[in-house]
Amino acid sequence: MALQRPKGGFWAGTPPWIILGVLVILAPLFVFLTLQTIQRRNELTTELLLEKGEALIRSFEAGARTGMMGQQWGGMQVQRLLVETARQSDIHYLMITDETGRILAHSDSARIGEAYGAGLDLAGIAASQELNWRRLSPPGEDSPVFEVFRPFSPTRSARGHFMRHSPGRNGLRHPDAPQADWCRPHLEGGDPAPGSRQIVFVGLDMGPIEAAREDDLRHTVVTAGILLLIGLTAMSLLFLAQAYRSTRTALSSVQAFTGHLIERMPVGLIAVDPDGRFTSVNQTAGRMLGVQTRDMLGKPAREHLPEALLTVVDAVAETHQPMEQEVALPSKQNGPLPCDVMGTLLRRDDGTPLGVLIVLRDLSEIQHLKREVARSQRLASVGKLAAGVAHEIRNPLSSIKGFATWFKQRHHEDPADRKTADIMIQEVDRLNRVISQLLEFARPPALHREPTDIGALVLRSLETVRDQAERRRIRIETDLEPMDRPISLDRDRINQVLLNLYLNAMEAMGENGVIRVAVKREVASGALAIRITDTGKGIAEQDLQNIFDPYFTTKPSGTGLGLAIVHTIVEAHGGETLVQSSPGAGTTVTVRLPADAHEKGSPV
């Protein structure tokens, strides 16, 4: 039967708890990694801008220092250098203030003289040599400004030493600056006087950097989302793979169990596809058909099935209706095998035919039980009739025997009359013995059970018939398995059973034969099996089903009660008597007694 893929795609087949669990696990991880990445990029941006601002300040100081080596360098030249330096696109402004916050030079000359640096410790900044920075959002501006500032020291060399020049060449004044030479303290080589120290400020435009950072942020978030989705998919696939493996393992176990169950079922199963080929044949069906199941798969059913089964297959395939009937399958061992055949149509989910299923049930055991019940009922009726007839005959026999005895004594002088009287007495005794056997068969035997060593009992019974067997040149062989415990049974009754079976075996062989007696404990059931095998002429197949009937015999001088009495005694012990025989191949009679005779059979 074809399997259908679930509708709705991949996520429709994923349990919601799996997706939720993966999100709970992965989302905090990816949020943490994303925030850490953003923080690291901010730090790198700040470091980059700080280095850029410091480089601009150093460059500006280097330009100022170079100009001071010329003549008439003053505030005008500083202002011009500021304006030229600030022409770069990424510089928002460049200015110099004193430690009070008054702007001494600015890339926008209109702002010279204004106060700047509110909120900053300008005196402390001017007194230190550290590089400082802050982020501003000027009013009216679209993008923020990254401001880098530190003390302005144009006369300090790269190694931190002050440069010395003649006093006539250091007039640095801006027209709008105070008349005092605000660069003089540096030029004179000493420490700047309080109130005369300057601070340089560089404002860098963060618009392009912010745009790039926003792009990076979007890229980082998108990447994190993609990675989260990939992680979610990977985790879901892991869960699904585990679920698939578990499901596949469970399915394999179910398939193995189902296959083992089908193979070991006590009924035969045969499946035929729409093309008429075998798709499944279990061991029971193969045994009933007498074929090897592994050789049947894929082969045409019409070439291997008996005609009776083909009729059922064709009828079910044509009518699409279940069918049941009893048939007799050909068998090479014990003749036709009676079977109950049930056929039904196999369908797919959409209703289209998938094939025909045939179920075979062996009816031989059921028919055997039916025959046993019918025979038991027949024997019960015969027993009642025999008991009544025997009772009515025994009384006249006593009178006849008494009259024959009197006649023998009255005419003892006449040899002919005496011989006639002896014959009458012998025939009356023979009839009395027959009636005694008949009454013994008709009455349920009263058993007197006691623990018995079955091996010793068999040996004693064989000693009773050994002389008779030697006279007929019959060899007796034994195979007696030691018993781990005695069995509870009626010794005299079982001894009678064994003697009857020995005598029947010797009569079947005549002279020059072998009787084999084996005692085994069956491993599976624990039952005791006594097998008596002879090398006689065997029993015809048509006579096997009647051998336990009373007065049925194939011997000229037999009464037909020996095996009937054997069957009655064994049945009273809760056992069964099995006979296997073929003409010319001898006979094997198996007496099976239950493992615990107290649980079955007639009570003591």
Coordinates of C-alpha atoms in Angstrom, one line a residue, residues 49-568:
L49 CA 37.2 58.0 14.6
L50 CA 39.4 58.7 17.6
E51 CA 42.5 57.8 15.6
K52 CA 41.3 59.9 12.7
G53 CA 40.7 62.9 14.9
E54 CA 44.1 62.5 16.6
A55 CA 45.7 62.3 13.2
L56 CA 44.0 65.5 12.1
I57 CA 45.1 67.3 15.2
R58 CA 48.7 66.2 14.8
S59 CA 48.5 67.2 11.1
F60 CA 47.2 70.6 12.0
E61 CA 49.8 71.0 14.7
A62 CA 52.5 70.0 12.2
G63 CA 51.3 72.6 9.7
A64 CA 51.2 75.3 12.4
R65 CA 54.7 74.3 13.6
T66 CA 56.0 74.5 10.0
G67 CA 54.4 77.9 9.6
M68 CA 56.1 79.2 12.7
M69 CA 59.5 78.6 11.1
G70 CA 58.6 81.3 8.6
Q71 CA 58.1 85.0 9.2
Q72 CA 55.1 87.0 10.6
W73 CA 53.2 83.8 11.6
G74 CA 50.1 84.8 13.7
G75 CA 46.4 84.4 14.2
M76 CA 45.6 85.1 10.6
Q77 CA 47.8 82.2 9.4
V78 CA 46.2 79.9 12.1
Q79 CA 42.7 80.8 10.9
R80 CA 43.7 80.2 7.3
L81 CA 45.2 76.9 8.2
L82 CA 42.0 75.9 10.1
V83 CA 39.8 76.8 7.1
E84 CA 42.0 74.9 4.7
T85 CA 42.2 71.9 6.9
A86 CA 38.5 71.8 7.5
R87 CA 37.7 71.7 3.8
Q88 CA 37.8 67.9 3.9
S89 CA 34.3 66.4 3.5
D90 CA 34.3 64.4 6.7
I91 CA 35.4 67.3 8.9
H92 CA 32.5 69.2 10.3
Y93 CA 34.5 71.9 12.1
L94 CA 37.9 72.6 13.5
M95 CA 38.6 75.2 16.2
I96 CA 40.9 76.3 18.9
T97 CA 39.7 77.7 22.3
D98 CA 41.5 78.9 25.4
E99 CA 41.0 77.2 28.7
T100 CA 38.1 79.5 29.5
G101 CA 36.2 78.3 26.4
R102 CA 36.6 81.4 24.2
I103 CA 37.0 80.4 20.6
L104 CA 40.3 81.8 19.3
A105 CA 40.2 80.2 15.8
H106 CA 37.4 78.4 14.0
S107 CA 36.9 76.9 10.5
D108 CA 33.8 79.1 10.6
S109 CA 35.2 82.6 11.2
A110 CA 31.8 83.9 12.3
R111 CA 32.1 81.9 15.5
I112 CA 35.4 83.4 16.6
G113 CA 35.0 84.9 20.1
E114 CA 32.1 82.8 21.1
A115 CA 32.1 80.7 24.2
Y116 CA 32.4 77.0 23.8
G117 CA 32.7 73.9 25.9
A118 CA 29.9 74.3 28.4
G119 CA 29.8 71.3 30.6
L120 CA 33.5 70.4 30.0
D121 CA 36.4 70.8 32.5
L122 CA 38.4 72.9 30.0
A123 CA 41.0 73.8 32.6
G124 CA 41.6 70.2 33.4
I125 CA 41.6 69.2 29.7
A126 CA 44.1 72.0 28.9
A127 CA 46.4 70.9 31.8
S128 CA 46.5 67.3 30.6
Q129 CA 48.0 65.7 27.5
E130 CA 45.2 63.1 27.1
L131 CA 43.1 62.7 24.0
N132 CA 39.4 63.1 24.7
W133 CA 36.2 62.6 22.7
R134 CA 32.5 62.9 22.9
R135 CA 29.5 62.5 20.6
L136 CA 27.3 65.5 19.9
S137 CA 24.0 66.1 18.2
P138 CA 24.1 69.7 17.1
P139 CA 20.7 71.3 16.8
G140 CA 19.5 71.7 13.2
E141 CA 22.0 69.0 12.0
D142 CA 20.8 65.7 10.5
S143 CA 23.8 63.6 11.6
P144 CA 25.7 63.5 14.9
V145 CA 29.2 64.8 15.3
F146 CA 32.1 62.9 16.8
E147 CA 34.3 65.5 18.6
V148 CA 38.0 64.9 19.4
F149 CA 39.8 67.4 21.6
R150 CA 43.1 67.8 23.5
P151 CA 45.5 70.6 24.4
F152 CA 46.9 72.6 21.4
S153 CA 50.7 72.4 21.3
P154 CA 52.0 73.5 17.9
T155 CA 55.5 74.2 19.2
R156 CA 55.9 70.8 20.8
S157 CA 58.0 68.4 18.7
A158 CA 57.1 64.8 18.0
R159 CA 59.2 63.9 21.1
G160 CA 57.4 66.4 23.3
H161 CA 60.2 69.1 23.3
F162 CA 59.4 72.8 22.7
M163 CA 60.8 74.6 19.7
R164 CA 62.7 77.9 20.2
H165 CA 62.5 80.9 17.7
S166 CA 63.4 84.6 17.8
P167 CA 60.9 86.8 19.4
G168 CA 60.5 88.8 16.3
R169 CA 59.0 85.9 14.4
N170 CA 56.2 84.8 16.7
G171 CA 53.6 87.5 16.3
L172 CA 50.6 85.1 16.1
R173 CA 47.5 87.3 16.3
H174 CA 44.2 87.1 14.6
P175 CA 42.5 90.3 13.8
D176 CA 39.5 89.4 16.0
A177 CA 41.7 87.7 18.7
P178 CA 43.0 89.6 21.7
Q179 CA 46.1 91.8 21.0
A180 CA 48.2 89.6 23.3
D181 CA 50.3 87.0 21.5
W182 CA 48.3 83.9 22.5
C183 CA 51.0 81.6 21.2
R184 CA 53.9 83.3 22.9
P185 CA 54.0 81.1 26.1
H186 CA 54.7 78.1 23.9
L187 CA 57.3 79.8 21.8
E188 CA 59.3 80.9 24.8
G189 CA 60.0 77.3 25.8
G190 CA 58.5 77.3 29.3
D191 CA 55.4 76.0 30.8
P192 CA 52.3 77.9 29.7
A193 CA 51.0 80.4 32.1
P194 CA 47.5 79.9 33.6
G195 CA 44.8 81.2 31.3
S196 CA 47.0 81.2 28.2
R197 CA 46.7 77.4 27.3
Q198 CA 44.6 76.4 24.2
I199 CA 42.5 73.4 23.3
V200 CA 42.0 72.1 19.8
F201 CA 38.6 70.6 18.8
V202 CA 38.0 68.5 15.7
G203 CA 34.4 67.7 14.8
L204 CA 34.0 64.7 12.5
D205 CA 30.9 64.2 10.5
M206 CA 29.4 60.8 11.5
G207 CA 26.7 60.8 8.8
P208 CA 28.5 58.4 6.4
I209 CA 29.7 56.3 9.3
E210 CA 26.2 56.2 10.8
A211 CA 24.8 55.2 7.5
A212 CA 27.4 52.5 7.1
R213 CA 26.8 51.4 10.7
E214 CA 23.1 51.2 10.1
D215 CA 23.8 49.1 7.0
D216 CA 26.1 46.9 9.1
L217 CA 23.4 46.7 11.8
R218 CA 20.8 45.7 9.3
H219 CA 23.2 43.2 7.8
T220 CA 24.0 41.9 11.3
V221 CA 20.4 41.6 12.2
V222 CA 19.6 39.9 8.8
T223 CA 22.5 37.6 9.2
A224 CA 21.5 36.8 12.8
G225 CA 18.0 36.1 11.6
I226 CA 19.2 33.9 8.8
L227 CA 21.5 32.1 11.2
L228 CA 18.6 31.7 13.6
L229 CA 16.4 30.3 10.9
I230 CA 19.2 28.0 9.8
G231 CA 19.8 26.9 13.4
L232 CA 16.0 26.5 13.8
T233 CA 15.8 24.4 10.7
A234 CA 18.9 22.4 11.7
M235 CA 17.6 21.7 15.2
S236 CA 14.2 20.9 13.8
L237 CA 15.8 18.5 11.3
L238 CA 17.7 16.9 14.1
F239 CA 14.5 16.4 16.1
L240 CA 12.8 15.1 13.0
A241 CA 15.7 12.8 12.2
Q242 CA 15.6 11.5 15.7
A243 CA 11.8 11.1 15.5
Y244 CA 12.1 9.5 12.1
R245 CA 14.8 7.1 13.4
S246 CA 12.6 6.2 16.4
T247 CA 9.6 5.8 14.1
R248 CA 11.6 3.7 11.7
T249 CA 12.9 1.5 14.5
A250 CA 9.3 1.1 15.9
L251 CA 8.0 0.4 12.4
S252 CA 10.8 -2.2 11.8
S253 CA 9.9 -3.8 15.1
V254 CA 6.2 -3.9 14.2
Q255 CA 7.0 -5.3 10.8
A256 CA 9.3 -7.9 12.2
F257 CA 6.6 -8.8 14.8
T258 CA 3.9 -8.9 12.2
G259 CA 6.0 -11.0 9.8
H260 CA 6.9 -13.4 12.6
L261 CA 3.3 -13.5 13.7
I262 CA 2.1 -14.3 10.1
E263 CA 4.8 -16.9 9.6
R264 CA 3.9 -18.7 12.9
M265 CA 0.1 -18.5 12.6
P266 CA -1.6 -21.9 12.9
V267 CA -3.6 -21.1 9.8
G268 CA -2.3 -20.8 6.3
L269 CA -2.2 -17.4 4.6
I270 CA -1.7 -16.9 0.9
A271 CA -1.8 -13.4 -0.8
V272 CA -2.1 -13.1 -4.6
D273 CA -1.7 -9.7 -6.4
P274 CA -4.0 -8.5 -9.2
D275 CA -1.5 -10.0 -11.7
G276 CA -2.1 -13.5 -10.2
R277 CA 1.4 -13.8 -8.6
F278 CA 2.2 -14.7 -5.0
T279 CA 3.1 -11.9 -2.7
S280 CA 3.0 -13.8 0.6
V281 CA 2.9 -17.4 1.7
N282 CA 3.4 -18.3 5.3
Q283 CA 4.9 -21.6 6.6
T284 CA 1.6 -23.2 7.5
A285 CA 0.3 -22.7 4.0
G286 CA 3.5 -24.0 2.5
R287 CA 3.3 -27.1 4.7
M288 CA -0.3 -27.7 3.8
L289 CA 0.5 -27.3 0.1
G290 CA 3.7 -29.3 0.4
V291 CA 5.9 -26.5 -1.1
Q292 CA 8.8 -24.3 0.1
T293 CA 7.5 -20.8 0.8
R294 CA 10.7 -19.0 -0.2
D295 CA 10.4 -20.5 -3.7
M296 CA 6.8 -19.3 -4.2
L297 CA 7.1 -15.5 -4.0
G298 CA 6.6 -13.8 -7.3
K299 CA 5.6 -16.9 -9.1
P300 CA 2.2 -17.3 -10.9
A301 CA -0.4 -18.7 -8.6
R302 CA -2.2 -20.6 -11.4
E303 CA 0.9 -22.8 -11.9
H304 CA 1.2 -23.8 -8.2
L305 CA -2.2 -23.7 -6.5
P306 CA -4.6 -26.6 -6.6
E307 CA -7.7 -26.3 -8.6
A308 CA -9.9 -26.0 -5.6
L309 CA -8.0 -22.9 -4.4
L310 CA -7.9 -21.3 -7.8
T311 CA -11.6 -21.5 -8.0
V312 CA -11.9 -19.5 -4.8
V313 CA -9.3 -16.9 -6.0
D314 CA -11.2 -16.4 -9.3
A315 CA -14.5 -16.2 -7.6
V316 CA -13.4 -13.5 -5.1
A317 CA -11.5 -11.5 -7.8
E318 CA -14.6 -11.5 -10.0
T319 CA -17.4 -10.9 -7.4
H320 CA -15.3 -8.8 -4.9
Q321 CA -17.2 -10.7 -2.2
P322 CA -15.9 -12.9 0.6
M323 CA -16.2 -16.6 0.0
E324 CA -15.9 -19.7 2.3
Q325 CA -16.0 -23.4 1.5
E326 CA -14.6 -26.7 2.5
V327 CA -12.1 -28.4 0.1
A328 CA -9.8 -31.4 0.1
L329 CA -6.2 -30.5 -0.8
P330 CA -4.1 -33.2 -2.3
S331 CA -1.4 -34.6 0.0
K332 CA 1.3 -37.1 -0.6
Q333 CA 1.5 -38.4 2.9
N334 CA -1.9 -39.1 4.5
G335 CA -4.3 -38.7 1.6
P336 CA -6.4 -35.6 0.9
L337 CA -6.2 -32.9 3.5
P338 CA -9.6 -31.4 4.5
C339 CA -9.4 -27.6 4.8
D340 CA -11.8 -24.7 5.4
V341 CA -10.9 -22.0 2.7
M342 CA -11.8 -18.4 3.2
G343 CA -11.1 -15.8 0.5
T344 CA -11.5 -12.1 0.7
L345 CA -10.5 -9.1 -1.4
L346 CA -7.7 -6.8 -0.3
R347 CA -8.2 -3.1 -1.1
R348 CA -6.1 0.1 -1.1
D349 CA -7.3 3.2 0.7
D350 CA -9.0 4.5 -2.4
G351 CA -10.9 1.2 -2.8
T352 CA -9.0 -0.2 -5.8
P353 CA -8.2 -4.0 -5.5
L354 CA -4.8 -4.9 -4.1
G355 CA -5.1 -8.6 -4.4
V356 CA -6.8 -11.7 -2.9
L357 CA -6.1 -13.1 0.5
I358 CA -6.7 -16.9 1.1
V359 CA -6.9 -18.3 4.6
L360 CA -6.6 -22.1 5.0
R361 CA -7.6 -23.9 8.1
D362 CA -6.7 -27.5 8.6
L363 CA -9.9 -29.5 9.5
S364 CA -8.2 -32.9 9.9
E365 CA -8.0 -32.5 13.7
I366 CA -11.5 -31.3 13.9
Q367 CA -12.8 -34.2 11.8
H368 CA -10.7 -36.6 13.9
L369 CA -12.3 -35.2 17.0
K370 CA -15.7 -35.5 15.4
R371 CA -15.0 -39.2 14.6
E372 CA -13.8 -39.7 18.1
V373 CA -17.0 -38.2 19.5
A374 CA -19.1 -40.3 17.2
R375 CA -17.1 -43.4 18.1
S376 CA -17.4 -42.7 21.8
Q377 CA -21.2 -42.3 21.4
R378 CA -21.3 -45.5 19.3
L379 CA -19.2 -47.4 21.8
A380 CA -21.3 -46.2 24.7
S381 CA -24.5 -47.5 23.0
V382 CA -22.8 -50.8 22.1
G383 CA -21.5 -51.0 25.7
K384 CA -24.9 -50.6 27.2
L385 CA -26.3 -53.2 24.8
A386 CA -23.4 -55.6 25.4
A387 CA -23.8 -55.3 29.2
G388 CA -27.5 -56.2 28.9
V389 CA -26.9 -59.0 26.5
A390 CA -24.0 -60.4 28.5
H391 CA -26.1 -60.4 31.7
E392 CA -28.9 -62.2 29.9
I393 CA -26.5 -64.8 28.4
R394 CA -24.4 -65.5 31.5
N395 CA -27.3 -67.1 33.4
P396 CA -28.3 -69.6 30.7
L397 CA -24.6 -70.4 30.3
S398 CA -24.3 -71.4 33.9
S399 CA -27.2 -73.8 33.5
I400 CA -25.7 -75.2 30.3
K401 CA -22.4 -75.7 31.9
G402 CA -24.0 -77.5 34.9
F403 CA -26.1 -79.7 32.6
A404 CA -22.9 -80.6 30.5
T405 CA -21.0 -81.5 33.7
W406 CA -23.9 -83.7 34.8
F407 CA -24.1 -85.3 31.4
K408 CA -20.3 -86.0 31.5
Q409 CA -20.6 -87.7 34.9
R410 CA -23.7 -89.6 33.8
H411 CA -22.2 -91.1 30.7
H412 CA -18.5 -91.3 31.8
E413 CA -18.3 -94.8 30.5
D414 CA -19.1 -93.8 27.0
P415 CA -16.1 -92.1 25.4
A416 CA -18.1 -90.4 22.7
D417 CA -20.6 -88.9 25.2
R418 CA -17.8 -87.8 27.6
K419 CA -16.0 -86.1 24.7
T420 CA -19.2 -84.3 23.7
A421 CA -19.7 -83.1 27.3
D422 CA -16.0 -81.8 27.4
I423 CA -16.6 -79.9 24.2
M424 CA -19.8 -78.3 25.6
I425 CA -18.0 -77.3 28.8
Q426 CA -15.0 -75.8 26.9
E427 CA -17.3 -73.8 24.6
V428 CA -19.3 -72.5 27.6
D429 CA -16.0 -71.4 29.2
R430 CA -14.9 -69.7 26.0
L431 CA -18.3 -67.9 25.8
N432 CA -17.9 -66.9 29.5
R433 CA -14.5 -65.4 28.8
V434 CA -15.9 -63.4 25.8
I435 CA -18.7 -62.2 28.0
S436 CA -16.3 -61.2 30.7
Q437 CA -14.2 -59.2 28.1
L438 CA -17.4 -57.7 26.9
L439 CA -18.4 -56.6 30.4
E440 CA -14.9 -55.3 31.0
F441 CA -15.2 -53.2 27.8
A442 CA -18.7 -52.0 28.7
R443 CA -17.9 -50.9 32.2
P444 CA -15.7 -47.8 32.8
P445 CA -12.6 -49.2 34.4
A446 CA -12.0 -48.4 38.1
L447 CA -8.4 -47.2 38.3
H448 CA -6.2 -47.8 41.4
R449 CA -3.3 -45.4 40.8
E450 CA 0.0 -45.6 42.5
P451 CA 3.5 -44.2 41.7
T452 CA 5.1 -46.6 39.3
D453 CA 8.5 -47.0 37.6
I454 CA 7.3 -47.3 34.1
G455 CA 10.6 -48.9 32.9
A456 CA 10.4 -51.7 35.5
L457 CA 6.7 -52.2 34.5
V458 CA 7.6 -52.6 30.8
L459 CA 10.4 -55.1 31.6
R460 CA 8.1 -57.2 33.7
S461 CA 5.4 -57.2 31.0
L462 CA 8.0 -58.3 28.4
E463 CA 9.1 -61.2 30.6
T464 CA 5.5 -62.5 30.5
V465 CA 5.6 -62.9 26.7
R466 CA 9.3 -63.6 26.2
D467 CA 8.9 -67.4 26.1
Q468 CA 6.2 -67.1 23.5
A469 CA 8.3 -64.7 21.4
E470 CA 11.3 -67.1 21.5
R471 CA 9.2 -70.0 20.3
R472 CA 8.2 -67.8 17.3
R473 CA 11.9 -66.6 16.9
I474 CA 10.8 -63.0 17.5
R475 CA 13.6 -60.7 18.8
I476 CA 12.7 -58.1 21.5
E477 CA 14.6 -54.8 21.6
T478 CA 14.1 -52.1 24.2
D479 CA 15.1 -48.4 24.5
L480 CA 14.0 -47.3 28.0
E481 CA 14.8 -43.7 28.9
P482 CA 15.4 -43.3 32.7
M483 CA 12.6 -41.3 34.3
D484 CA 13.4 -38.5 36.8
R485 CA 10.2 -39.3 38.7
P486 CA 7.6 -42.1 38.9
I487 CA 4.3 -41.7 37.2
S488 CA 0.9 -42.3 38.9
L489 CA -1.1 -45.0 37.0
D490 CA -2.9 -48.3 37.5
R491 CA -0.2 -50.9 37.1
D492 CA -2.5 -53.9 36.3
R493 CA -4.5 -51.9 33.7
I494 CA -1.3 -50.6 31.9
N495 CA 0.2 -54.1 32.1
Q496 CA -3.0 -55.4 30.4
V497 CA -2.6 -52.7 27.7
L498 CA 1.0 -53.7 27.1
L499 CA 0.3 -57.4 26.9
N500 CA -2.5 -56.9 24.4
L501 CA -0.2 -54.8 22.2
Y502 CA 2.6 -57.4 22.4
L503 CA 0.2 -60.2 21.4
N504 CA -1.2 -58.2 18.5
A505 CA 2.4 -57.4 17.3
M506 CA 3.4 -61.1 17.5
E507 CA 0.3 -62.3 15.7
A508 CA 0.9 -59.6 12.9
M509 CA 4.5 -60.9 12.4
G510 CA 3.9 -64.7 12.8
E511 CA 7.5 -65.8 13.0
N512 CA 10.9 -64.2 12.5
G513 CA 10.4 -60.6 13.4
V514 CA 11.4 -57.8 15.8
I515 CA 9.5 -56.0 18.5
R516 CA 10.9 -52.7 19.6
V517 CA 9.7 -51.1 22.8
A518 CA 10.8 -47.5 23.6
V519 CA 9.9 -45.3 26.5
K520 CA 10.6 -41.5 26.2
R521 CA 9.6 -38.3 28.0
E522 CA 8.5 -35.7 25.5
V523 CA 10.4 -32.5 26.1
A524 CA 7.6 -30.1 24.9
S525 CA 4.6 -31.5 26.8
G526 CA 6.3 -33.6 29.4
A527 CA 4.0 -36.5 28.5
L528 CA 5.2 -40.1 28.7
A529 CA 5.3 -41.9 25.4
I530 CA 5.4 -45.7 25.1
R531 CA 6.1 -46.8 21.5
I532 CA 5.7 -50.5 20.4
T533 CA 6.9 -51.1 16.9
D534 CA 6.7 -54.4 15.0
T535 CA 7.9 -55.6 11.6
G536 CA 4.7 -57.2 10.6
K537 CA 2.5 -56.9 7.6
G538 CA 0.9 -53.6 8.7
I539 CA -2.6 -52.4 8.5
A540 CA -4.5 -51.3 5.5
E541 CA -5.4 -47.6 5.3
Q542 CA -9.2 -48.2 5.2
D543 CA -8.9 -50.3 8.4
L544 CA -7.0 -47.8 10.5
Q545 CA -10.0 -45.7 11.5
N546 CA -11.9 -48.9 12.7
I547 CA -9.2 -50.7 14.7
F548 CA -10.5 -49.5 18.1
D549 CA -14.1 -50.5 17.4
P550 CA -15.3 -53.5 19.3
Y551 CA -15.5 -56.8 17.4
F552 CA -13.6 -55.3 14.5
T553 CA -10.8 -57.7 13.6
T554 CA -8.9 -59.0 10.6
K555 CA -7.7 -62.2 12.4
P556 CA -9.7 -65.4 11.9
S557 CA -9.7 -66.2 15.6
G558 CA -9.8 -62.7 17.1
T559 CA -12.7 -61.2 19.1
G560 CA -12.0 -57.6 18.2
L561 CA -12.0 -56.5 21.8
G562 CA -8.3 -56.2 22.5
L563 CA -7.5 -52.8 21.0
A564 CA -10.9 -51.5 22.1
I565 CA -10.0 -52.4 25.7
V566 CA -6.6 -50.8 25.2
H567 CA -8.2 -47.6 24.0
T568 CA -10.6 -47.6 27.0

